[in-house]
PDB file of C-alpha atoms in Angstrom:
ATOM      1  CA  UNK A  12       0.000   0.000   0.000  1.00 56.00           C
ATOM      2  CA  UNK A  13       2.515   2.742   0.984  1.00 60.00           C
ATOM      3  CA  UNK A  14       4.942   1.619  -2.174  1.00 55.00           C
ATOM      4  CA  UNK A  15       1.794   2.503  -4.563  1.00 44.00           C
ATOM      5  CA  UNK A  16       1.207   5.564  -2.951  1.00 42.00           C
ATOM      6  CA  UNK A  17       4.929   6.634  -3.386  1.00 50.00           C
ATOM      7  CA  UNK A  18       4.543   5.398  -6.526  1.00 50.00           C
ATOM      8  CA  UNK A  19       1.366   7.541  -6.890  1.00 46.00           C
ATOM      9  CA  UNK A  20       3.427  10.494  -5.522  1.00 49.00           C
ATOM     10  CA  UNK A  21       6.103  10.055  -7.408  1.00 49.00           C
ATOM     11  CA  UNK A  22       3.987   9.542 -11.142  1.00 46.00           C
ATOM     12  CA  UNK A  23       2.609  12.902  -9.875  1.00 43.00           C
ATOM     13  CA  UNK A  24       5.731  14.769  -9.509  1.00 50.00           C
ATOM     14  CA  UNK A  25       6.523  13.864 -12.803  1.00 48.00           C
ATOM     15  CA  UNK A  26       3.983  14.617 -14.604  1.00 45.00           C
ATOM     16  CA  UNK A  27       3.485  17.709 -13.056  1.00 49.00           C
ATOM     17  CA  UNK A  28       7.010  19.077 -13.606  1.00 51.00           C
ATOM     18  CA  UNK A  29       7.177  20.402 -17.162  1.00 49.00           C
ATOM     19  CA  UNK A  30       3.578  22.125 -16.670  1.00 45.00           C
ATOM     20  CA  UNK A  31       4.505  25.216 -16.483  1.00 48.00           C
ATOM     21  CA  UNK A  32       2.830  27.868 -18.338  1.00 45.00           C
ATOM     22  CA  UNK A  33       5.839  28.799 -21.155  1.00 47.00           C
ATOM     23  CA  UNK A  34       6.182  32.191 -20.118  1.00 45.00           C
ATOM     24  CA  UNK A  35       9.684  33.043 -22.260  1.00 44.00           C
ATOM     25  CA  UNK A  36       9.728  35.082 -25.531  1.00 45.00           C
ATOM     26  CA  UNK A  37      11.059  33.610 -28.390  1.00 46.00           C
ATOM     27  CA  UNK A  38      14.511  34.682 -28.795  1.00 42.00           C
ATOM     28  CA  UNK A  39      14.817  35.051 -32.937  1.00 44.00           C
ATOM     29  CA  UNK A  40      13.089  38.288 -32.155  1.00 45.00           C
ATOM     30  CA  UNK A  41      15.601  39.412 -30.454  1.00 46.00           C
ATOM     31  CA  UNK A  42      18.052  42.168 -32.872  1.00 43.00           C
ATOM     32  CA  UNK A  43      20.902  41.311 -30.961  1.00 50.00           C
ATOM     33  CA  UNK A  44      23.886  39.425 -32.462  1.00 54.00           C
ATOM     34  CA  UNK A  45      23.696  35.946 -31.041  1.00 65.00           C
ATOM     35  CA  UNK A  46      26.899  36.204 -28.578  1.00 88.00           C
ATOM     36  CA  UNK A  47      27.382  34.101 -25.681  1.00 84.00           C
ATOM     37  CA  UNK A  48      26.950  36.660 -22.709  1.00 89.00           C
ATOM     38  CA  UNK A  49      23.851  37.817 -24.202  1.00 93.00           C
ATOM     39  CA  UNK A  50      22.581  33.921 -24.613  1.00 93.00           C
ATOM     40  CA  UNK A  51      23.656  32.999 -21.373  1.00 94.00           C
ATOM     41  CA  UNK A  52      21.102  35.944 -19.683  1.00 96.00           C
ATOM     42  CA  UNK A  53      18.508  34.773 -22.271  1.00 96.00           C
ATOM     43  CA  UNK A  54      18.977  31.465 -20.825  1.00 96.00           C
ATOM     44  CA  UNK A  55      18.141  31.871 -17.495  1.00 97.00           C
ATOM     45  CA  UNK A  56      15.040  33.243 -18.082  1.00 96.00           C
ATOM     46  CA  UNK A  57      14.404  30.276 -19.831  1.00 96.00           C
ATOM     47  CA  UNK A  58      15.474  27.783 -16.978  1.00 95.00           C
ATOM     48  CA  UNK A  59      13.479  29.843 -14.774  1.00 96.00           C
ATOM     49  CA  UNK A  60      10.342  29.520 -16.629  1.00 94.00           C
ATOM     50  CA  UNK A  61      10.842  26.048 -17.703  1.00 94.00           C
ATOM     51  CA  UNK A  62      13.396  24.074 -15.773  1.00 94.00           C
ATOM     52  CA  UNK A  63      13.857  25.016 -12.335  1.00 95.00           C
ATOM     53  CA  UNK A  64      10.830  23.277 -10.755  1.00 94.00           C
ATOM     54  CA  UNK A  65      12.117  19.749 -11.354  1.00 94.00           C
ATOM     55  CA  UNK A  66      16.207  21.071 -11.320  1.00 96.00           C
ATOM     56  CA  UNK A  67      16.039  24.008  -8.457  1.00 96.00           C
ATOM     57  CA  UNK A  68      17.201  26.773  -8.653  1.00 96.00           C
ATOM     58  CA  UNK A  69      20.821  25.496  -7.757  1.00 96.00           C
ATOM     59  CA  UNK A  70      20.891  22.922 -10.309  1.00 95.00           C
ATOM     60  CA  UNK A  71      21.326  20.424  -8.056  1.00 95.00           C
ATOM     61  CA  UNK A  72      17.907  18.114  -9.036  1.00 94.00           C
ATOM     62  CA  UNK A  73      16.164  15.953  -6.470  1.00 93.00           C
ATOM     63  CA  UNK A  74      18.511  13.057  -6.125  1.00 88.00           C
ATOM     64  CA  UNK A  75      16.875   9.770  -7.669  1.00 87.00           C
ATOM     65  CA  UNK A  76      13.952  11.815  -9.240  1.00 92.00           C
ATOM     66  CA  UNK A  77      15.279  14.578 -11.104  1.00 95.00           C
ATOM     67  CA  UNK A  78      18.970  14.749 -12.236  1.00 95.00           C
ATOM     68  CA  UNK A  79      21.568  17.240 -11.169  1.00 96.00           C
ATOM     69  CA  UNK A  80      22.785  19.967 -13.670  1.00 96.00           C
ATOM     70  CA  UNK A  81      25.104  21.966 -11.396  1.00 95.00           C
ATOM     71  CA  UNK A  82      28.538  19.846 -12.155  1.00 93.00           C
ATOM     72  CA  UNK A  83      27.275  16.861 -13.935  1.00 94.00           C
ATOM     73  CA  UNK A  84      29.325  14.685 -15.430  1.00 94.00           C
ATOM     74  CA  UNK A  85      26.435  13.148 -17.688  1.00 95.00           C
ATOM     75  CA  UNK A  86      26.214  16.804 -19.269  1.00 94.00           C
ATOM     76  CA  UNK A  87      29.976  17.415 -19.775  1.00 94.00           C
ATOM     77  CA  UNK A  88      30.037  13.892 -21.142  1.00 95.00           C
ATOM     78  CA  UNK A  89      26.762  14.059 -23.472  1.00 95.00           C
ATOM     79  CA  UNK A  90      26.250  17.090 -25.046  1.00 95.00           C
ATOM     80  CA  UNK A  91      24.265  16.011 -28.262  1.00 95.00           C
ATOM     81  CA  UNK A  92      21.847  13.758 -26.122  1.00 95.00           C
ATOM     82  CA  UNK A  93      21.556  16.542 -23.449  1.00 95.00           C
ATOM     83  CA  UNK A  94      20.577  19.223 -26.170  1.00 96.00           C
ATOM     84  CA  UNK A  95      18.203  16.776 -27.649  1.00 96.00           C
ATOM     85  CA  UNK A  96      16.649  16.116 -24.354  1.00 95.00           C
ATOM     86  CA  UNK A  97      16.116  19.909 -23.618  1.00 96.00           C
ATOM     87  CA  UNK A  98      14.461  19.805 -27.443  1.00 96.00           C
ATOM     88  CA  UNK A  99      12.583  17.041 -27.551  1.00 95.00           C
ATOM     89  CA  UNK A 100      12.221  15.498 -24.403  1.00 95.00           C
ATOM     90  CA  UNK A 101      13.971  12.126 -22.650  1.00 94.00           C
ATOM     91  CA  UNK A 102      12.988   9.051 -21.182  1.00 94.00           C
ATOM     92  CA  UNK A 103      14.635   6.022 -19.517  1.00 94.00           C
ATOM     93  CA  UNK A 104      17.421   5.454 -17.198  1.00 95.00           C
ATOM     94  CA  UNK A 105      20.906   7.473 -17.567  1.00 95.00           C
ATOM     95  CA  UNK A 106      23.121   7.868 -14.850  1.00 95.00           C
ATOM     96  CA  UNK A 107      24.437  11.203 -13.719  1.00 95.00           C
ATOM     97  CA  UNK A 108      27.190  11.621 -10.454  1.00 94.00           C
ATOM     98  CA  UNK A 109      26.580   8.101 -10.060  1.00 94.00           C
ATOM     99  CA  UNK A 110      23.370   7.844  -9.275  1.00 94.00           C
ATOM    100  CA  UNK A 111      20.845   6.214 -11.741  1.00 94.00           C
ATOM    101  CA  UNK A 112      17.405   8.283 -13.024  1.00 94.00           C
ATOM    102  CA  UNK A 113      14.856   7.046 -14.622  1.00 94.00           C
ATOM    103  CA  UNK A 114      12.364   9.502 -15.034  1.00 89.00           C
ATOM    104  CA  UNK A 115      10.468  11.221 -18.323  1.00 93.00           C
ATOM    105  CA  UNK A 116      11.077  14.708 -19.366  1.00 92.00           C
ATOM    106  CA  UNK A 117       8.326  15.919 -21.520  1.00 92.00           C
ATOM    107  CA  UNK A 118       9.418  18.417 -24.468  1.00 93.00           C
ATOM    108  CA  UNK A 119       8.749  21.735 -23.264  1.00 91.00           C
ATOM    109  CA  UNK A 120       7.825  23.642 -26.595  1.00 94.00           C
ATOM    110  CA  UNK A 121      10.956  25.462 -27.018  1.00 96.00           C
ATOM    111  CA  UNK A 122      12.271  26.962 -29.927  1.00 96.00           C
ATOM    112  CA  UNK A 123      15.935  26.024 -31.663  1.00 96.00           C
ATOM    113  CA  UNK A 124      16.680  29.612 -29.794  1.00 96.00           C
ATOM    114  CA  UNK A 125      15.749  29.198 -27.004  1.00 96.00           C
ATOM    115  CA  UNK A 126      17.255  25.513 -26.562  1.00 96.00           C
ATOM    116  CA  UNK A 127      20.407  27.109 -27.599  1.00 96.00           C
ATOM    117  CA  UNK A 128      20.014  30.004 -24.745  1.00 96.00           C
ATOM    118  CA  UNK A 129      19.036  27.288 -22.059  1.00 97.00           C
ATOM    119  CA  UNK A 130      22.122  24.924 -22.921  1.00 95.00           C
ATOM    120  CA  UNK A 131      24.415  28.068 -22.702  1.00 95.00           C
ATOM    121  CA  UNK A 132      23.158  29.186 -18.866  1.00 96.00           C
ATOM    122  CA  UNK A 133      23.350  25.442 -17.668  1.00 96.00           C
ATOM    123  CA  UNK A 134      27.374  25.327 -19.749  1.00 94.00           C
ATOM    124  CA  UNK A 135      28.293  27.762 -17.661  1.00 94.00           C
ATOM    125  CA  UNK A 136      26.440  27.630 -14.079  1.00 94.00           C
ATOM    126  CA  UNK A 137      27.165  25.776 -11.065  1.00 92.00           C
ATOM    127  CA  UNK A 138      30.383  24.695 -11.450  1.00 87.00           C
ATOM    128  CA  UNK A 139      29.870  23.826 -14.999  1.00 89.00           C
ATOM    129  CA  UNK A 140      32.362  25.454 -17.862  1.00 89.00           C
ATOM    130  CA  UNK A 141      31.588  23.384 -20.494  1.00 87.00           C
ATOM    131  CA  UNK A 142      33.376  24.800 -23.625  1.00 86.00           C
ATOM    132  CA  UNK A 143      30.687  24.203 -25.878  1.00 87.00           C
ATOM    133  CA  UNK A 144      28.649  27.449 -27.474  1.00 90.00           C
ATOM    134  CA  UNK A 145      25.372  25.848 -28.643  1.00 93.00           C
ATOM    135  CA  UNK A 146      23.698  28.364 -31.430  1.00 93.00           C
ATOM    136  CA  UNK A 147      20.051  27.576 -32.836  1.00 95.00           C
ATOM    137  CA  UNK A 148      22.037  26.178 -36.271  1.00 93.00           C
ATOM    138  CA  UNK A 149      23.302  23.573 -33.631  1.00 93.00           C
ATOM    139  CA  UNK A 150      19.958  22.686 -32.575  1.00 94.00           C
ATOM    140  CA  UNK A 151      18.239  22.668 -35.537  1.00 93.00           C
ATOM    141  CA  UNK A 152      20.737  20.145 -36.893  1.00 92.00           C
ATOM    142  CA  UNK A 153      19.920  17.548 -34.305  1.00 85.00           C
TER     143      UNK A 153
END
């Protein structure tokens, strides 16, 4: 009884966590040349809009439900899957710090832009200097 209600609590967590209303502009309207700094602020107004409820704002997840972003070794390692999974959603188990997560991500609606903005805050937050510039060409490629 008390596993299906975890269970319960846990299906509900998930499901809940990419409702958020999308809230961010989209960034081709923006006349400024697509530089890193300026993606980077983009970016986290993006992540918090759309990420932070299931990654905090610290990056640091909720262990065994929601992975960690702040010095992740699964996003220095897998940068093409990561970028994919802010685009299009991910599902099944990957292991991140060690610790195995196997939760669902639902695509969030965002647009090759804004991917590209969100990837750029989380390359370069919490610990993270991942030397990797993601533009909307990169995006749209995948």
């Amino acid at each position: 009884m008390i596993k299906t209600l975890i269970r319960i609590g846990l299906f509900l967590i998930l499901t809940s966590c990419n409702f958020n209303e999308k809230k961010t502009t989209d960034t081709a309207k923006h006349q400024e040349p697509y530089q890193l700094g300026l993606s980077i602020k983009r970016g986290k107004i993006v992540y918090g809009d759309m990420c932070i409820t299931c990654h905090m704002a610290n990056g640091e997840g909720v262990p065994r439900a929601f992975p960690p972003l702040s010095d992740s070794d699964y996003l220095r390692e897998n940068q093409t899957e990561s970028i994919k999974a802010v685009k299009r959603g991910m599902s099944g188990e990957i292991v991140v710090n060690g610790l195995a997560y196997n939760s669902v991500m639902s695509p969030l609606g965002l647009s090759d832009d804004e991917v590209a903005d969100v990837m750029n805050y989380i390359n370069n937050s919490w610990n993270n200097t991942i030397d990797n510039f993601v533009t909307p060409e990169k995006v749209s490629k995948l």
